[in-house]
Amino acid sequence: MREAVIGALERGLQAAPEAVSGESTVLSNEATEALRNGNRILERAQGESFFLTRKITKMQRAIIDVAAERIAAALIESDDADAASIFSETLTSLIAEPVAATLRLIEQTREALAKAMELAASASGRSAPEELPQPAGMPMVDVGEISQKIVIEKPVMLSLLGKSMLRSHVRRKLETEYDRAVLEFLSLYANRLRRWMEQSINGLRNAFNAFADLHRAHFEAAPFAGGFAEPSTIQNDLRILRDWDTAEAESAIRGI
């Protein structure tokens, strides 16, 4: 009976490393690569968030140019054109694209991380991870404060010279009187948006890292799961059994 136990332990000692180095190792590598990809996704999002918000601060010239074009066209058609409303609509429409791009970045980052986590969970045989936090609290664009400062009246002589001269006049007025205000508005909003993006990305990172830590703990324990004891334990049991055999053999010899 003891010989059978020793044989079983010896086979178990040989089988344990083979089981670990087989399917579990392949799955561990696949899951680990998925987690590494998640870290790359987060780093890429962090870099892109900087460039997206920086783009907003550089829109000052484009906003003034487009607003001057639209205000000049409206002044030619009507003496009562509302320059403040036109500027507000221009600012809102031009800033909408980079603002939407920041939200898309957060959502795409969240989706990509979720896929990486699902792959890691599937590879490690764990249940699906908890849902990542949704983006919330995005700062709104309030153009009312700056647009209400815009006052541009129709100059009689310039309007007689045509739209081109009127556009140049409006642009100069916007640049000389409102250029700094536009830059400050864009800079303040870009900073608010950047902080929001950083908070959103950090929220995703914290949730992802918590999942990754659980995954690592799972695979650190995995080599000795599935019915195999630790090799050191098996070796100790074998040594005890063999010592018993040796002791019994010596006792039998002394008794002859």
Short mmCIF file of C-alpha atoms in Angstrom, two decimals:
data_model
loop_
_atom_site.label_atom_id
_atom_site.label_comp_id
_atom_site.label_asym_id
_atom_site.label_seq_id
_atom_site.Cartn_x
_atom_site.Cartn_y
_atom_site.Cartn_z
CA MET A 1 0.00 0.00 0.00
CA ARG A 2 2.79 2.39 0.96
CA GLU A 3 4.54 1.68 -2.32
CA ALA A 4 1.37 2.62 -4.20
CA VAL A 5 1.13 5.91 -2.30
CA ILE A 6 4.78 6.68 -3.03
CA GLY A 7 4.21 5.93 -6.71
CA ALA A 8 1.15 8.20 -6.82
CA LEU A 9 3.05 11.03 -5.17
CA GLU A 10 5.95 10.66 -7.59
CA ARG A 11 3.56 10.79 -10.54
CA GLY A 12 1.87 13.85 -9.04
CA LEU A 13 5.22 15.56 -8.62
CA GLN A 14 5.95 14.99 -12.30
CA ALA A 15 2.45 15.94 -13.47
CA ALA A 16 2.13 19.22 -11.58
CA PRO A 17 4.79 21.14 -13.55
CA GLU A 18 3.46 19.71 -16.80
CA ALA A 19 -0.06 20.91 -16.02
CA VAL A 20 1.21 24.33 -15.06
CA SER A 21 3.35 24.71 -18.15
CA GLY A 22 0.54 23.61 -20.45
CA GLU A 23 -2.83 25.23 -20.88
CA SER A 24 -2.59 27.47 -17.78
CA THR A 25 0.61 29.09 -19.00
CA VAL A 26 -0.86 29.73 -22.44
CA LEU A 27 -3.94 31.29 -20.90
CA SER A 28 -1.83 33.30 -18.48
CA ASN A 29 0.24 34.73 -21.33
CA GLU A 30 -2.87 35.60 -23.30
CA ALA A 31 -4.49 37.29 -20.33
CA THR A 32 -1.29 39.11 -19.39
CA GLU A 33 -0.97 40.50 -22.91
CA ALA A 34 -4.58 41.71 -22.72
CA LEU A 35 -3.76 43.57 -19.51
CA ARG A 36 -0.64 45.08 -21.04
CA ASN A 37 -2.76 46.26 -23.94
CA GLY A 38 -5.08 47.88 -21.42
CA ASN A 39 -2.17 49.85 -19.98
CA ARG A 40 -1.19 50.96 -23.48
CA ILE A 41 -4.76 52.10 -24.11
CA LEU A 42 -4.69 54.25 -20.97
CA GLU A 43 -1.34 55.82 -21.82
CA ARG A 44 -2.51 56.62 -25.34
CA ALA A 45 -5.70 58.20 -24.01
CA GLN A 46 -3.69 60.33 -21.60
CA GLY A 47 -1.56 61.70 -24.43
CA GLU A 48 -4.48 62.29 -26.77
CA SER A 49 -6.41 64.17 -24.09
CA PHE A 50 -3.60 66.71 -23.87
CA PHE A 51 -3.58 67.35 -27.62
CA LEU A 52 -7.37 67.55 -27.87
CA THR A 53 -7.67 70.18 -25.16
CA ARG A 54 -4.65 72.05 -26.48
CA LYS A 55 -6.40 72.23 -29.84
CA ILE A 56 -9.19 74.25 -28.21
CA THR A 57 -6.78 76.92 -26.97
CA LYS A 58 -5.48 77.33 -30.53
CA MET A 59 -8.91 78.02 -32.04
CA GLN A 60 -8.82 81.72 -31.22
CA ARG A 61 -7.80 82.86 -34.71
CA ALA A 62 -10.26 80.59 -36.52
CA ILE A 63 -13.14 81.74 -34.32
CA ILE A 64 -12.41 85.41 -34.98
CA ASP A 65 -12.04 84.85 -38.73
CA VAL A 66 -15.29 82.92 -39.12
CA ALA A 67 -17.20 85.26 -36.81
CA ALA A 68 -15.95 88.31 -38.76
CA GLU A 69 -17.15 86.73 -42.01
CA ARG A 70 -20.60 85.98 -40.64
CA ILE A 71 -21.06 89.28 -38.82
CA ALA A 72 -20.00 91.26 -41.91
CA ALA A 73 -22.48 89.35 -44.09
CA ALA A 74 -25.27 90.00 -41.59
CA LEU A 75 -24.43 93.73 -41.30
CA ILE A 76 -24.64 94.16 -45.08
CA GLU A 77 -28.11 92.65 -45.12
CA SER A 78 -29.45 94.42 -42.03
CA ASP A 79 -28.64 97.41 -39.88
CA ASP A 80 -29.97 95.53 -36.86
CA ALA A 81 -27.77 92.44 -37.13
CA ASP A 82 -27.06 90.94 -33.69
CA ALA A 83 -23.27 90.59 -33.63
CA ALA A 84 -23.31 89.05 -30.13
CA SER A 85 -25.67 86.25 -31.18
CA ILE A 86 -23.69 85.57 -34.36
CA PHE A 87 -20.45 85.39 -32.38
CA SER A 88 -22.08 83.09 -29.83
CA GLU A 89 -23.33 80.71 -32.53
CA THR A 90 -19.93 80.76 -34.24
CA LEU A 91 -18.03 80.01 -31.05
CA THR A 92 -20.44 77.24 -30.07
CA SER A 93 -20.37 75.54 -33.47
CA LEU A 94 -16.57 75.66 -33.87
CA ILE A 95 -15.79 74.41 -30.39
CA ALA A 96 -18.36 71.61 -30.60
CA GLU A 97 -16.14 69.28 -32.66
CA PRO A 98 -13.11 69.13 -30.33
CA VAL A 99 -15.44 68.92 -27.32
CA ALA A 100 -17.26 65.97 -28.88
CA ALA A 101 -13.89 64.41 -29.73
CA THR A 102 -12.88 64.45 -26.05
CA LEU A 103 -16.05 62.63 -25.07
CA ARG A 104 -15.54 60.10 -27.87
CA LEU A 105 -12.00 59.49 -26.63
CA ILE A 106 -13.22 58.67 -23.12
CA GLU A 107 -15.98 56.40 -24.44
CA GLN A 108 -13.64 54.62 -26.86
CA THR A 109 -11.04 54.17 -24.11
CA ARG A 110 -13.69 52.69 -21.84
CA GLU A 111 -14.86 50.28 -24.56
CA ALA A 112 -11.31 49.20 -25.40
CA LEU A 113 -10.48 48.60 -21.73
CA ALA A 114 -13.68 46.60 -21.26
CA LYS A 115 -12.70 44.33 -24.16
CA ALA A 116 -9.20 43.85 -22.74
CA MET A 117 -10.65 42.96 -19.35
CA GLU A 118 -13.16 40.54 -20.87
CA LEU A 119 -10.35 38.81 -22.76
CA ALA A 120 -8.23 38.54 -19.61
CA ALA A 121 -11.19 37.22 -17.61
CA SER A 122 -12.03 34.67 -20.29
CA ALA A 123 -8.43 33.51 -20.55
CA SER A 124 -8.12 33.08 -16.80
CA GLY A 125 -11.48 31.35 -16.45
CA ARG A 126 -12.85 34.09 -14.21
CA SER A 127 -16.27 35.68 -14.31
CA ALA A 128 -16.87 38.79 -16.40
CA PRO A 129 -15.41 41.94 -14.80
CA GLU A 130 -17.58 44.63 -13.28
CA GLU A 131 -18.67 47.45 -15.56
CA LEU A 132 -16.21 50.32 -15.87
CA PRO A 133 -17.37 53.77 -14.72
CA GLN A 134 -19.32 55.79 -17.26
CA PRO A 135 -18.07 59.30 -18.17
CA ALA A 136 -20.10 61.86 -16.24
CA GLY A 137 -19.95 65.52 -15.28
CA MET A 138 -18.44 66.81 -18.51
CA PRO A 139 -18.08 70.63 -18.24
CA MET A 140 -20.54 72.50 -20.42
CA VAL A 141 -19.59 75.33 -22.77
CA ASP A 142 -21.15 78.59 -21.58
CA VAL A 143 -20.52 81.24 -24.23
CA GLY A 144 -23.03 83.72 -22.82
CA GLU A 145 -20.55 85.67 -20.70
CA ILE A 146 -18.14 86.37 -23.54
CA SER A 147 -20.64 86.75 -26.38
CA GLN A 148 -22.64 89.44 -24.58
CA LYS A 149 -19.53 91.63 -24.62
CA ILE A 150 -19.48 91.70 -28.44
CA VAL A 151 -20.80 95.00 -29.77
CA ILE A 152 -20.21 95.81 -33.45
CA GLU A 153 -22.24 98.46 -35.25
CA LYS A 154 -22.54 98.88 -38.97
CA PRO A 155 -20.19 101.65 -40.24
CA VAL A 156 -21.94 103.53 -43.03
CA MET A 157 -18.89 104.35 -45.17
CA LEU A 158 -17.33 100.87 -44.95
CA SER A 159 -20.58 99.17 -45.86
CA LEU A 160 -20.67 101.21 -49.05
CA LEU A 161 -17.28 99.79 -50.03
CA GLY A 162 -18.54 96.20 -49.93
CA LYS A 163 -18.35 93.02 -47.92
CA SER A 164 -14.58 92.58 -48.13
CA MET A 165 -13.79 95.92 -46.50
CA LEU A 166 -16.52 95.42 -43.94
CA ARG A 167 -15.17 91.97 -43.06
CA SER A 168 -11.67 93.42 -42.53
CA HIS A 169 -13.13 96.13 -40.31
CA VAL A 170 -15.07 93.62 -38.20
CA ARG A 171 -12.02 91.35 -37.88
CA ARG A 172 -9.82 94.23 -36.69
CA LYS A 173 -12.42 95.23 -34.13
CA LEU A 174 -12.71 91.67 -32.84
CA GLU A 175 -8.94 91.33 -32.67
CA THR A 176 -8.27 94.65 -30.95
CA GLU A 177 -11.16 94.61 -28.48
CA TYR A 178 -11.98 90.96 -27.84
CA ASP A 179 -8.89 88.93 -28.73
CA ARG A 180 -7.68 88.56 -25.14
CA ALA A 181 -11.16 87.76 -23.86
CA VAL A 182 -11.54 84.99 -26.45
CA LEU A 183 -8.15 83.52 -25.55
CA GLU A 184 -8.93 83.58 -21.82
CA PHE A 185 -12.30 81.93 -22.42
CA LEU A 186 -10.78 79.15 -24.52
CA SER A 187 -7.90 78.60 -22.08
CA LEU A 188 -10.18 78.38 -19.05
CA TYR A 189 -12.54 75.97 -20.73
CA ALA A 190 -9.69 73.85 -22.08
CA ASN A 191 -8.25 73.58 -18.56
CA ARG A 192 -11.63 72.54 -17.15
CA LEU A 193 -12.05 69.98 -19.90
CA ARG A 194 -8.51 68.66 -19.37
CA ARG A 195 -9.11 68.19 -15.64
CA TRP A 196 -12.35 66.37 -16.38
CA MET A 197 -10.61 64.09 -18.87
CA GLU A 198 -7.83 63.34 -16.39
CA GLN A 199 -10.38 62.49 -13.71
CA SER A 200 -12.30 60.27 -16.12
CA ILE A 201 -9.16 58.47 -17.29
CA ASN A 202 -7.97 58.04 -13.69
CA GLY A 203 -11.33 56.54 -12.79
CA LEU A 204 -10.95 54.04 -15.62
CA ARG A 205 -7.33 53.37 -14.63
CA ASN A 206 -8.23 52.69 -10.99
CA ALA A 207 -10.97 50.24 -11.96
CA PHE A 208 -8.71 48.55 -14.49
CA ASN A 209 -5.80 48.27 -12.05
CA ALA A 210 -8.08 46.75 -9.41
CA PHE A 211 -9.12 44.10 -11.92
CA ALA A 212 -5.51 43.53 -13.01
CA ASP A 213 -4.42 43.01 -9.40
CA LEU A 214 -7.08 40.34 -8.93
CA HIS A 215 -5.96 38.69 -12.15
CA ARG A 216 -2.33 38.60 -11.04
CA ALA A 217 -3.31 37.11 -7.69
CA HIS A 218 -5.31 34.45 -9.52
CA PHE A 219 -2.37 33.37 -11.65
CA GLU A 220 0.10 33.49 -8.79
CA ALA A 221 -2.07 30.85 -7.11
CA ALA A 222 -2.84 28.99 -10.35
CA PRO A 223 0.29 26.73 -10.53
CA PHE A 224 -0.87 24.71 -7.54
CA ALA A 225 -4.60 24.76 -8.24
CA GLY A 226 -6.60 22.00 -9.84
CA GLY A 227 -5.81 19.23 -7.33
CA PHE A 228 -2.01 19.51 -7.22
CA ALA A 229 -0.25 20.22 -3.95
CA GLU A 230 2.85 22.35 -3.86
CA PRO A 231 5.94 20.42 -5.04
CA SER A 232 7.67 21.06 -1.70
CA THR A 233 4.75 19.44 0.14
CA ILE A 234 4.81 16.39 -2.14
CA GLN A 235 8.57 16.05 -1.73
CA ASN A 236 8.26 16.23 2.06
CA ASP A 237 5.59 13.50 2.06
CA LEU A 238 7.77 11.30 -0.13
CA ARG A 239 10.74 11.77 2.20
CA ILE A 240 8.66 10.73 5.22
CA LEU A 241 7.34 7.61 3.48
CA ARG A 242 10.81 6.61 2.27
CA ASP A 243 12.24 7.13 5.76
CA TRP A 244 9.59 4.77 7.10
CA ASP A 245 10.57 2.15 4.53
CA THR A 246 14.25 2.50 5.47
CA ALA A 247 13.52 2.32 9.19
CA GLU A 248 11.38 -0.79 8.79
CA ALA A 249 14.05 -2.47 6.65
CA GLU A 250 16.75 -1.78 9.26
CA SER A 251 14.49 -3.04 12.04
CA ALA A 252 13.85 -6.26 10.14
CA ILE A 253 17.59 -6.84 9.64
CA ARG A 254 18.33 -6.35 13.35
CA GLY A 255 15.64 -8.85 14.22
CA ILE A 256 17.21 -11.64 12.14
#
